[in-house]
Tab-separated table of C-alpha atoms and ligand atoms in Angstrom:
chain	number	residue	atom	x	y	z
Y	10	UNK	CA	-14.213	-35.772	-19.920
Y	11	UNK	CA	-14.912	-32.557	-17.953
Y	12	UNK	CA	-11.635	-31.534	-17.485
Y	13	UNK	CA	-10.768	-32.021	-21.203
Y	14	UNK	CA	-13.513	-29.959	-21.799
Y	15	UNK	CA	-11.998	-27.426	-19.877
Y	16	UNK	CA	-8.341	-27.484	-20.461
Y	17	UNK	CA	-8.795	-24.505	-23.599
Y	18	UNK	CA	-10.453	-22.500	-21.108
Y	19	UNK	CA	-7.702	-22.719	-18.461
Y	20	UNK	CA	-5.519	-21.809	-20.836
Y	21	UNK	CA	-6.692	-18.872	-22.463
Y	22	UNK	CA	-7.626	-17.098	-18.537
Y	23	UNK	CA	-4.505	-18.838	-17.424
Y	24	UNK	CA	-1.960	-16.793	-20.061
Y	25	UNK	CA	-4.696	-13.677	-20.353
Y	26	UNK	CA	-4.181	-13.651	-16.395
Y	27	UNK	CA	-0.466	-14.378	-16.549
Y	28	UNK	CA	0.199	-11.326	-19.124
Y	29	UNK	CA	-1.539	-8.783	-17.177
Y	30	UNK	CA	0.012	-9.652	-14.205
Y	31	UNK	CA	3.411	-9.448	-15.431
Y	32	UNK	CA	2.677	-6.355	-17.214
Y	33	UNK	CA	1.880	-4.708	-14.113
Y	34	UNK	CA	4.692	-6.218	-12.371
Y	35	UNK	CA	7.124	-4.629	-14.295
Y	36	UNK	CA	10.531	-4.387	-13.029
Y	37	UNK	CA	9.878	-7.475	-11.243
Y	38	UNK	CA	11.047	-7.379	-7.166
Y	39	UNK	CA	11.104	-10.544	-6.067
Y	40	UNK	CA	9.715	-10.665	-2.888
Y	41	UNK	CA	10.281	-14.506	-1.518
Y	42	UNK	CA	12.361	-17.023	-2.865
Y	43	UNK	CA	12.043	-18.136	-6.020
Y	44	UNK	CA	9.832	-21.537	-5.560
Y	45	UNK	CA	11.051	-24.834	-6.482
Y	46	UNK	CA	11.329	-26.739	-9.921
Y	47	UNK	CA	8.415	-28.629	-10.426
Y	48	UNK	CA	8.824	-32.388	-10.393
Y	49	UNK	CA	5.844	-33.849	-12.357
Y	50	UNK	CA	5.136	-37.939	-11.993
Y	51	UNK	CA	4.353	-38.071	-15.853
Y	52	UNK	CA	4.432	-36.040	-19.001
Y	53	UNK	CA	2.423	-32.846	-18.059
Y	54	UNK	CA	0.322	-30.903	-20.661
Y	55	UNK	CA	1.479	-27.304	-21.059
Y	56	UNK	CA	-2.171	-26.313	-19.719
Y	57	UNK	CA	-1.959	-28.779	-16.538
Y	58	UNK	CA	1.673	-27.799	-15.724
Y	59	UNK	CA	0.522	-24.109	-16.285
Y	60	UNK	CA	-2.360	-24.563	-14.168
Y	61	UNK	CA	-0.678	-26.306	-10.975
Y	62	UNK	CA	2.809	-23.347	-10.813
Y	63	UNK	CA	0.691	-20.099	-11.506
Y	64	UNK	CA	0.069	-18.820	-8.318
Y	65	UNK	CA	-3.662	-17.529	-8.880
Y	66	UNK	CA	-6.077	-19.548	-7.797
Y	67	UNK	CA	-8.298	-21.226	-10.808
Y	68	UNK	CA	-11.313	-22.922	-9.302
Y	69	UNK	CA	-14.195	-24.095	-11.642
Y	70	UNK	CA	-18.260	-24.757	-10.174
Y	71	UNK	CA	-21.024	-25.567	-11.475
Y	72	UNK	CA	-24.514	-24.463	-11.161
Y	73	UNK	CA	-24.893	-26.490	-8.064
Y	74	UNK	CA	-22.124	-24.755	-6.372
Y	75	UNK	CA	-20.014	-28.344	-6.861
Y	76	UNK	CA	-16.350	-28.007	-7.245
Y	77	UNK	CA	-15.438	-29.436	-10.750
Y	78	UNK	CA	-11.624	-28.867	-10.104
Y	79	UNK	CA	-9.250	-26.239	-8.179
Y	80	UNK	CA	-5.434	-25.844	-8.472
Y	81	UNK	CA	-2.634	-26.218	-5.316
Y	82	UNK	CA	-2.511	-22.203	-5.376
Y	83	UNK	CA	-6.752	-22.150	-4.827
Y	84	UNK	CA	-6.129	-24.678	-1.977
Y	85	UNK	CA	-3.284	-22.842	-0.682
Y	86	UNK	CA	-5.726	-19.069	-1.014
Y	87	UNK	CA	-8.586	-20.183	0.277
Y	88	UNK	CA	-7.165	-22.371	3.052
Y	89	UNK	CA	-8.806	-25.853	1.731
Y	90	UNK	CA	-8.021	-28.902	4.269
Y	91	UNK	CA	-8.641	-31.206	2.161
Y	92	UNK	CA	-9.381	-32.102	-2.015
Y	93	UNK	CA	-12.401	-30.137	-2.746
Y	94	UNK	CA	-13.601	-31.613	-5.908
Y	95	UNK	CA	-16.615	-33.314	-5.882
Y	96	UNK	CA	-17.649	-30.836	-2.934
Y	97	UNK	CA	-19.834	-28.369	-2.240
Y	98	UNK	CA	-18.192	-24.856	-2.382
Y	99	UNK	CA	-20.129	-23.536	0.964
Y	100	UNK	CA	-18.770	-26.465	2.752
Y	101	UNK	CA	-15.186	-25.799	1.326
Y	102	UNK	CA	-15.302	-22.415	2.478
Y	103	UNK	CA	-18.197	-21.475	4.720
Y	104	UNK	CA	-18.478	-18.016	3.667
Y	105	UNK	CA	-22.488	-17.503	2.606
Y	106	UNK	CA	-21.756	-14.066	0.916
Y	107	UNK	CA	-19.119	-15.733	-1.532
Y	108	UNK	CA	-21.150	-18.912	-2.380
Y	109	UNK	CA	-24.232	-16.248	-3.155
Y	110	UNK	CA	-21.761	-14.580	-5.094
Y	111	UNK	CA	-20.838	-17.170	-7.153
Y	112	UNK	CA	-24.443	-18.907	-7.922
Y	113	UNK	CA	-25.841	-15.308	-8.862
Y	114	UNK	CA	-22.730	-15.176	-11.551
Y	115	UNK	CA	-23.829	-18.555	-12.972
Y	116	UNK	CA	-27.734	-17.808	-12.992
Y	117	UNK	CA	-26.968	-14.268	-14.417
Y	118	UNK	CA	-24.633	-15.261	-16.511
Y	119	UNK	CA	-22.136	-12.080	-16.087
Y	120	UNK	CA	-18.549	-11.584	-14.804
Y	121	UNK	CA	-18.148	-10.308	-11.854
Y	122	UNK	CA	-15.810	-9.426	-9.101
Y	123	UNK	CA	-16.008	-9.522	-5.152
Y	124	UNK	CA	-13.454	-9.456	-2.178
Y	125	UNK	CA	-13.021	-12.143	0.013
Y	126	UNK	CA	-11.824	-11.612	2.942
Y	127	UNK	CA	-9.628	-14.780	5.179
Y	128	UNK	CA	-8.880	-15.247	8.414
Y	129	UNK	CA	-5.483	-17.564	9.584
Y	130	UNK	CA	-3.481	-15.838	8.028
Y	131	UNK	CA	-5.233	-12.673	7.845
Y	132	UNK	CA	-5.586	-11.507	3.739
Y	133	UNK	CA	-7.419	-10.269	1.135
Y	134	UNK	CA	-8.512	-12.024	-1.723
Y	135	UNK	CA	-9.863	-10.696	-5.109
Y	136	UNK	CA	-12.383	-13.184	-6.717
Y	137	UNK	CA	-13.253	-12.880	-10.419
Y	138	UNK	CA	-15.932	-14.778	-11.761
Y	139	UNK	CA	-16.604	-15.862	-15.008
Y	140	UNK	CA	-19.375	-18.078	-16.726
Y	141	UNK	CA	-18.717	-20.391	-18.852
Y	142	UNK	CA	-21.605	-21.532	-21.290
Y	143	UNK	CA	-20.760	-25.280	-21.988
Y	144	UNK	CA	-22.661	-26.986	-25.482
Y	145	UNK	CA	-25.835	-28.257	-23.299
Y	146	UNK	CA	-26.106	-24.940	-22.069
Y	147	UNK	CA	-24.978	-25.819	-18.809
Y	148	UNK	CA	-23.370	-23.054	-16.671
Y	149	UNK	CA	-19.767	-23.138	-15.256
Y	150	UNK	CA	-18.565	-20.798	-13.109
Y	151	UNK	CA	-14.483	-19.905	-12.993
Y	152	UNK	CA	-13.180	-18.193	-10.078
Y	153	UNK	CA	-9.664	-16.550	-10.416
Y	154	UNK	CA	-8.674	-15.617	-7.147
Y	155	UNK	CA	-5.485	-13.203	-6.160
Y	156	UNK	CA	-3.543	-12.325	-3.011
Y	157	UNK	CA	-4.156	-8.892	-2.866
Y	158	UNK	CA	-3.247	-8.507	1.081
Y	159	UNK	CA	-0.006	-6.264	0.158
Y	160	UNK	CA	-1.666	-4.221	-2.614
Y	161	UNK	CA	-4.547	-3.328	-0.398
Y	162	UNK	CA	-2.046	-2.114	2.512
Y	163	UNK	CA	-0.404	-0.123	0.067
Y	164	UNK	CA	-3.586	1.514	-0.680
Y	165	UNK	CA	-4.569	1.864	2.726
Y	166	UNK	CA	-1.394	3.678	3.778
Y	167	UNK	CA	-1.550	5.471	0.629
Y	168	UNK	CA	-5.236	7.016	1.572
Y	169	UNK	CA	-4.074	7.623	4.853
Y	170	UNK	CA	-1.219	9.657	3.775
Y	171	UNK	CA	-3.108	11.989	1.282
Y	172	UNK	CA	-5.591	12.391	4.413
Y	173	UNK	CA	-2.719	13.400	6.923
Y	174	UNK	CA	-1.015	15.734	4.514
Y	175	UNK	CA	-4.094	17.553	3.421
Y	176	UNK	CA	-4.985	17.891	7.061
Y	177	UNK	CA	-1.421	19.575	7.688
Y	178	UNK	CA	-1.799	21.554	4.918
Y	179	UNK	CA	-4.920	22.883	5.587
Y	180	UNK	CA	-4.256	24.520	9.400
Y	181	UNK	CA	-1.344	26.393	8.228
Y	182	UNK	CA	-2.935	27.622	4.903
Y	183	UNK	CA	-6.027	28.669	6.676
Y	184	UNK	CA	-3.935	30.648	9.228
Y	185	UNK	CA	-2.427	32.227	6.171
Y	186	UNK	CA	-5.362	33.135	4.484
Y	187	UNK	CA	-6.700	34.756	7.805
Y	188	UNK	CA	-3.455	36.644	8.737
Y	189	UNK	CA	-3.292	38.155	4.902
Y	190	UNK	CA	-6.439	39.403	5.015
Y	191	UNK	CA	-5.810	40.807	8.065
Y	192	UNK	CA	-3.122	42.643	7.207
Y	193	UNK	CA	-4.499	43.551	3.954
Y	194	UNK	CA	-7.534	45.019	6.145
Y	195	UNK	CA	-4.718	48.376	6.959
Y	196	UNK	CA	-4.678	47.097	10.379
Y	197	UNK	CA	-2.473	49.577	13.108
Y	198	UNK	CA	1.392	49.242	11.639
Y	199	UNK	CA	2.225	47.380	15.234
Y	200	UNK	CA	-0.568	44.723	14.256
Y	201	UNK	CA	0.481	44.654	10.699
Y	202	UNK	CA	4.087	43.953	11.812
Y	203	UNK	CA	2.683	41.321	14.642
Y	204	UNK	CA	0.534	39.521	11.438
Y	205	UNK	CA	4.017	39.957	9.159
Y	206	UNK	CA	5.727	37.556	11.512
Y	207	UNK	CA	3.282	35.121	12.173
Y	208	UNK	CA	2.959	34.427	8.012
Y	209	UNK	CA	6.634	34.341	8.046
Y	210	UNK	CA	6.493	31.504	11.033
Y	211	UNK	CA	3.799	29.838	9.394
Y	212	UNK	CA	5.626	29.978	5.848
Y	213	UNK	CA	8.790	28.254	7.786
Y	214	UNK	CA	6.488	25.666	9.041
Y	215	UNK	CA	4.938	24.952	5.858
Y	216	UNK	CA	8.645	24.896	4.380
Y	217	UNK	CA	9.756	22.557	6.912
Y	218	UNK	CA	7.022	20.220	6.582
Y	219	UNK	CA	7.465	19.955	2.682
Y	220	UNK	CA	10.820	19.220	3.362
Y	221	UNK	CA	10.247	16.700	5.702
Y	222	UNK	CA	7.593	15.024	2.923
Y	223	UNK	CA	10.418	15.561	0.762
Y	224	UNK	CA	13.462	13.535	2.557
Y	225	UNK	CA	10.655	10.749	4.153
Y	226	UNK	CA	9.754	9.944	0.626
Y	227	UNK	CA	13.142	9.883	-0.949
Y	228	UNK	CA	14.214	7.256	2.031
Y	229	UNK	CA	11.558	5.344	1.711
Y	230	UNK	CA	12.242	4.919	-1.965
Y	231	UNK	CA	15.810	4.153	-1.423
Y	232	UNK	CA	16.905	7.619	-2.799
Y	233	UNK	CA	19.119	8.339	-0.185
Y	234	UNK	CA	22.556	7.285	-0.158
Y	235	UNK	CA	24.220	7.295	3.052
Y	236	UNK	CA	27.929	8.782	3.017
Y	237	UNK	CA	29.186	6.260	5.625
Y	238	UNK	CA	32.665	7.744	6.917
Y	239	UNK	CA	34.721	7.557	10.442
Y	240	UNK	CA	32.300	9.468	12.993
Y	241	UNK	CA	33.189	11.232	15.922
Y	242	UNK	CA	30.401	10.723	18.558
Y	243	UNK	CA	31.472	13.750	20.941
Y	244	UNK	CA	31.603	16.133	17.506
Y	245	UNK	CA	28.287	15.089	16.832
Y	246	UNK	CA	27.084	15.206	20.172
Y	247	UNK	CA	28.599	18.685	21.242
Y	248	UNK	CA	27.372	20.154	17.913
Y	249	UNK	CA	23.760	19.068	18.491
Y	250	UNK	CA	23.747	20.574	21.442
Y	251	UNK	CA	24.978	23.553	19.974
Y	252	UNK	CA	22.108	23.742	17.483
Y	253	UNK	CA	19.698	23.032	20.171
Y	254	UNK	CA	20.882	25.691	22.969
Y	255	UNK	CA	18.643	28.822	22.071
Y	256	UNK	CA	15.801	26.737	22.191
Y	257	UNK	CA	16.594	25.011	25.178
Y	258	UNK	CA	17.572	28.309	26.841
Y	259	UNK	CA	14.089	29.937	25.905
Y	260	UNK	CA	12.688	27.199	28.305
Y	261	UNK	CA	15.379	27.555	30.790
Y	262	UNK	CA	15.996	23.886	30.051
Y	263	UNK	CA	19.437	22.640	30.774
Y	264	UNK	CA	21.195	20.407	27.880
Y	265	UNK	CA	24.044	18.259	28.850
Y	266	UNK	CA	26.100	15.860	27.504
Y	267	UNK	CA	28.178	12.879	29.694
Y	268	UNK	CA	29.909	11.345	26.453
Y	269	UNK	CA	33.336	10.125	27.665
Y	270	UNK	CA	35.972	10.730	25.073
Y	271	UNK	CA	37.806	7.337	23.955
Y	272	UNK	CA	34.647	5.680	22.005
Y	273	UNK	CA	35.193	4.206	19.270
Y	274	UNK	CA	34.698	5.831	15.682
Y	275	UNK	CA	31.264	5.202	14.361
Y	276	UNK	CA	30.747	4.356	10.785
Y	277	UNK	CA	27.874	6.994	10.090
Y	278	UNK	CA	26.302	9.565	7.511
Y	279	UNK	CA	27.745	12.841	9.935
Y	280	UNK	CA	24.738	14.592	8.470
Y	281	UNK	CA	22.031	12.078	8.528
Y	282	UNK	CA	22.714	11.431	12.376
Y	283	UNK	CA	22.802	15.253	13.005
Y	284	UNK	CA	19.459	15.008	11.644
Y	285	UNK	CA	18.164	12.034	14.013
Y	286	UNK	CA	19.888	13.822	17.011
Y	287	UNK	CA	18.258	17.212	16.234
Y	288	UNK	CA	15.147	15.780	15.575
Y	289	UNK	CA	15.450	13.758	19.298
Y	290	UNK	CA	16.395	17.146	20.991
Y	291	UNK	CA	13.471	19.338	19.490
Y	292	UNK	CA	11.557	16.362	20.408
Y	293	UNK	CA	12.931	16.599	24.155
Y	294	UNK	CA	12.577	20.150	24.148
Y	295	UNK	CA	9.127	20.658	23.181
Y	296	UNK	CA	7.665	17.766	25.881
Y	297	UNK	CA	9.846	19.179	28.439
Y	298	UNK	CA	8.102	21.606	30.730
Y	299	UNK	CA	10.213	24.649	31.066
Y	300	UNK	CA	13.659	24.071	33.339
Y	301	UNK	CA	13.685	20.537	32.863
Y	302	UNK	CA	17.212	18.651	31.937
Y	303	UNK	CA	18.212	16.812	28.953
Y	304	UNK	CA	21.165	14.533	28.986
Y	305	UNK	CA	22.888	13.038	25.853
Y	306	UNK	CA	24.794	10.043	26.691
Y	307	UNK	CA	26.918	7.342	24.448
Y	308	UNK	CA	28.100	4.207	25.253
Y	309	UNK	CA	29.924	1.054	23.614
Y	310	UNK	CA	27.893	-1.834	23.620
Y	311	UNK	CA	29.074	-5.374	21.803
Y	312	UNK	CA	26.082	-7.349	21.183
Y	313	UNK	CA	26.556	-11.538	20.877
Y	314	UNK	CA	24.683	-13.579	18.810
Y	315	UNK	CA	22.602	-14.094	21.456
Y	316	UNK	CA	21.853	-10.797	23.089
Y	317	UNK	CA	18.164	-11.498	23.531
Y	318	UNK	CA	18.528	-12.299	26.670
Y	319	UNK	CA	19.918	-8.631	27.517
Y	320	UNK	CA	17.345	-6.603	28.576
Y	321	UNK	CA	15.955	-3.502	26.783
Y	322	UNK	CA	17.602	-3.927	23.617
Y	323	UNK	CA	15.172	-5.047	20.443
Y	324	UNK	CA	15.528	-9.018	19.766
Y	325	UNK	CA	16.019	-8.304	16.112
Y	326	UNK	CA	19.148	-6.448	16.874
Y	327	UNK	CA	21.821	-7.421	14.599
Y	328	UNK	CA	25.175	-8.546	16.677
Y	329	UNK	CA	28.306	-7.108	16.726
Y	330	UNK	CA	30.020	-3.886	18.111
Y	331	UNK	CA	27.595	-0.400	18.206
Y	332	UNK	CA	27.704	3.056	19.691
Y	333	UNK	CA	24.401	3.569	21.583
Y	334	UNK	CA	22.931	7.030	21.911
Y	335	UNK	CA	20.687	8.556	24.604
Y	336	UNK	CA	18.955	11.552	24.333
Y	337	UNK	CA	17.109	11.553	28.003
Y	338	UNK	CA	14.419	14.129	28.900
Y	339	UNK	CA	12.853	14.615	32.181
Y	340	UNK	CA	9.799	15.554	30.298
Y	341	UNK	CA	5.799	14.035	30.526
Y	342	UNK	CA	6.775	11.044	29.232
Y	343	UNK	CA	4.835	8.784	26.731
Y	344	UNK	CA	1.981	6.521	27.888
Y	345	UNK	CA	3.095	2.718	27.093
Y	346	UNK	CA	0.350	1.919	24.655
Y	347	UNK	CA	1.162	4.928	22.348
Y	348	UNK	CA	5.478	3.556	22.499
Y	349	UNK	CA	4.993	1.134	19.671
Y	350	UNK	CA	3.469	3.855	17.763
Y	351	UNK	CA	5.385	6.839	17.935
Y	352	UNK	CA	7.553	5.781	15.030
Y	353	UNK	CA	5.116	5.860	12.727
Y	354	UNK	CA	4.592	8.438	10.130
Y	355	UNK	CA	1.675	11.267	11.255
Y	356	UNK	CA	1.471	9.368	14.480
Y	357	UNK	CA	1.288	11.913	17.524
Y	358	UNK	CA	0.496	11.216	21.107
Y	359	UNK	CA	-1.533	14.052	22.200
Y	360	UNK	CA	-1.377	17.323	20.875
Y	361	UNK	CA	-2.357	18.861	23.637
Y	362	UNK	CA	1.288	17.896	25.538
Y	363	UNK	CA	2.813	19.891	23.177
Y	364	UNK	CA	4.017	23.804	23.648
Y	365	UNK	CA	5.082	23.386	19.664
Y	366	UNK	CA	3.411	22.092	16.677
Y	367	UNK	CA	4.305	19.217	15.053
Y	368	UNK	CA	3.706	16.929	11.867
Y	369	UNK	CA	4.469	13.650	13.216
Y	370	UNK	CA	7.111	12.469	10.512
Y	371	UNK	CA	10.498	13.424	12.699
Y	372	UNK	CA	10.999	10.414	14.477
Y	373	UNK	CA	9.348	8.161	11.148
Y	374	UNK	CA	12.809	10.158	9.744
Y	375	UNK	CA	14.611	9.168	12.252
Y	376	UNK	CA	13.519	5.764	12.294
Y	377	UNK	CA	14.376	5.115	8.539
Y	378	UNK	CA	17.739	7.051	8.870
Y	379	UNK	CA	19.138	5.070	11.709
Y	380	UNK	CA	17.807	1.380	9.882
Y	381	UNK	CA	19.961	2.546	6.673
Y	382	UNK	CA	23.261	2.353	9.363
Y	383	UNK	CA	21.803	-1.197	10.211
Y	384	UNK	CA	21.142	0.204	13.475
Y	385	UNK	CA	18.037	-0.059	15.609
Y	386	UNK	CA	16.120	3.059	17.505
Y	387	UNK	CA	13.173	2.488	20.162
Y	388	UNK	CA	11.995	4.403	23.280
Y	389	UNK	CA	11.459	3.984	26.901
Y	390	UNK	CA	9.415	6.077	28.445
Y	391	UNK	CA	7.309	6.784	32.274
Y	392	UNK	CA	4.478	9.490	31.931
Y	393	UNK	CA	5.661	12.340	33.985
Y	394	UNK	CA	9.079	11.232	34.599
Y	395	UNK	CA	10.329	11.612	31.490
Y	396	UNK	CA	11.845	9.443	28.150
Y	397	UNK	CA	14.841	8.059	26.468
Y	398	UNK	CA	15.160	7.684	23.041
Y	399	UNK	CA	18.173	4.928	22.355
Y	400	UNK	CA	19.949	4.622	19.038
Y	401	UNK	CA	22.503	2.278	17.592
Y	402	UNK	CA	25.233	3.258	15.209
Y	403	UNK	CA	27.826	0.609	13.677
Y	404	UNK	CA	31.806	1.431	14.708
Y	405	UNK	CA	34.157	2.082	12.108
J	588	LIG	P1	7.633	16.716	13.818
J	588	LIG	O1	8.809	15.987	14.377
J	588	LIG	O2	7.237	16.242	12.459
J	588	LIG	O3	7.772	18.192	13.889
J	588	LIG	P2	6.330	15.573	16.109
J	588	LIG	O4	7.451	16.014	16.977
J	588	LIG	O5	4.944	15.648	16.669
J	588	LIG	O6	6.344	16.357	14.722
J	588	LIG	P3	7.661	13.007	16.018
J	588	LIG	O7	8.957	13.649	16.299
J	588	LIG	O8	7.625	11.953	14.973
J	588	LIG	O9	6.537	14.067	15.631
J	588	LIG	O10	7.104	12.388	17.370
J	588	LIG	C1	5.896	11.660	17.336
J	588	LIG	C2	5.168	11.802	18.645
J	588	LIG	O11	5.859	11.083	19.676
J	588	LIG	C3	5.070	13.203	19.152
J	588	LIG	O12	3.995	13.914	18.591
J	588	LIG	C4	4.867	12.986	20.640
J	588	LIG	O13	3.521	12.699	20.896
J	588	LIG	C5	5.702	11.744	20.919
J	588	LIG	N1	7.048	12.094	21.440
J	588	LIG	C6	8.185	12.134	20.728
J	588	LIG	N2	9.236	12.457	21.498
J	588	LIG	C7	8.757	12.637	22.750
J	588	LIG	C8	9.346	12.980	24.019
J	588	LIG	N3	10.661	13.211	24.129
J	588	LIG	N4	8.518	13.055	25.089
J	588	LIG	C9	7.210	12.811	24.981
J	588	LIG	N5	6.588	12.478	23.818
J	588	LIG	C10	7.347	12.388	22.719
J	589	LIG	MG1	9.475	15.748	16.324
């Protein structure tokens, strides 16, 4: 029988497959729950039993583009209604460019490789073909087909990050390379001493932005441990505003705080939230047209099980009792479609807004930092009225 025939085959690409994919899973992360035991209705065959839990898709057709046989993770990939053997593979999955594919593999008789896009749910496949030669010099065609949805995002966000930090590199490095030559041109000494402290602001901007690559990357690889302690909110509060001041004054742009004392402790990283308030107030500062307010407020909020129904705060909030910070600005405010956005690494509104550069990873920082407390931070915002940035800290 066919499938006899076939059973070595499956096999061998079945454990060739198996070993380089857990060789390049190493140390393994599970990301879903383990799957169930199999419960087989008979004694299985090593090969069969292999061939129904691996979770690649093994689908064998012949030169007609027929379906010989597929396994549940090839239905479950390629989104098959129904049993597909016996079938052809166009009707299975009515995607012309893949049954081409697959008929050019048999006639030419070479492996090959394609991606295959699906829709419902939305996700990348990788296809790898191989012939098969049978005795009567038939031609079979087996497709190995592999969820690459997350491994493509990866990539995606990985290309776009090399492009965004070469771009940020470049503006300041160029400036550099201007202002040295400049100077090294024997320029007036007023002009000289005018270049001297732009490449000095332009180092500190460089500096800063490695060192925001720096922490962003360390969070997101779990680097970071928070040193969770009893918090004072009104310390933190008064000493952000402290650090904030000269700037604020430059703009003639009053900071104020209306914290009431009696809050509860939180249970915070005193430095990490520091770092998500500072980065809030230079935020509010620099979209805050000169002698505009900002306000700092806190509040206790207790959160049920059930606090969807409260307005404002995110759905996915977890429950319980949190400290909720507001750093208000009566500033130009953030247009609604870019609010779901802003938290996103590189992502800026509108340079143009701005009186002061920016990289776009602050409030991606801030973000991160404020999720490792198990709290939650999002934004409100009315173009020139201003914005409120809202986060949640746990109490001690
Ligand atoms: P960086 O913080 O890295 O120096 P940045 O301030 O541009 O650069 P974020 O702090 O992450 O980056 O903010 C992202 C974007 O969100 C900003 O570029 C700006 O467009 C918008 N934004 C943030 N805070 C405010 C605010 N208070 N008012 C108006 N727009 C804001
Ligand atoms: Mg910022």
């Amino acid at each position: 029988m066919l499938f006899d025939l076939l059973i070595p085959w499956v096999i061998a690409a079945a454990a060739i497959t198996w070993l380089v994919i857990m060789w390049q899973n190493r140390p393994p992360e599970p990301q879903s729950p383990p799957p169930p035991p199999v419960v087989v209705d008979r004694p299985y065959a090593p090969a069969e039993i292999i061939v129904s839990v691996i979770d690649i898709g093994i689908l064998f057709v012949n030169g007609d583009g027929i379906v010989l046989m597929h396994n549940p993770a090839a239905s479950e990939l390629l989104n098959l209604q129904r049993d597909g053997v016996g079938r052809t593979l166009i009707s299975l999955i009515r995607d012309h460019q893949f049954d081409e594919f697959v008929r050019d593999v048999a006639v030419r008789c070479e492996s090959d490789e394609m991606l295959l896009p699906m829709r419902n749910p939305a996700r990348t496949l990788r296809v790898s073909a191989r012939p098969i030669i049978q005795p009567d010099d038939d031609v079979i065609v087996i497709l190995l087909i592999r969820d690459i949805t997350q491994l493509s995002q990866l990539e995606r966000s990985r290309r776009d990050m090399i492009a965004s930090v070469s771009h940020e590199l470049r503006t300041p490095l160029a400036a550099l390379k201007l202002l040295s030559e400049t100077i090294a041109s024997n320029p007036p000494p007023e002009i000289a001493q005018r270049m001297a402290r732009r490449i000095s602001d332009e180092v500190d901007a460089l500096t800063r932005l490695v060192n925001d690559l720096h922490d962003l990357s360390q969070i997101e690889a779990g680097r970071i441990a928070l040193q969770m302690s009893p918090t004072d909110v009104i310390q933190i509060v008064e000493r952000a505003i402290e650090r904030i001041q000269p700037q604020a004054d430059s703009h003639h742009i009053e900071v104020n705080h209306t914290v009431l004392s009696g809050l509860p402790m939180m249970l915070a990283d005193a430095g990490r939230i520091d770092q998500v308030l500072l980065n809030l107030l230079h935020n509010a500062v620099k979209f805050t047209p000169d002698g505009g307010y900002i306000t700092i407020g806190a509040q206790l909020i207790n959160l049920p099980h059930d606090h969807d129904v409260l307005p404002g705060i995110p759905i996915d909030h977890n429950a319980g009792e949190w400290v909720a910070i507001t750093v208000t600005d009566t500033g130009v405010g953030i247009p609604s479609e870019h609010l779901p956005r802003v938290f996103e690494r590189f992502y800026k509104v509108d340079q143009a807004r701005t009186r002061g550069s920016g990289t776009g990873l602050g409030l991606a920082i801030a973000r991160h930092l404020v999720e490792g407390h198990s709290g939650k931070i999002w934004v409100v915002s009315t173009v020139g009225v201003g914005t409120t940035f809202i986060c949640t800290l746990p109490t001690a």
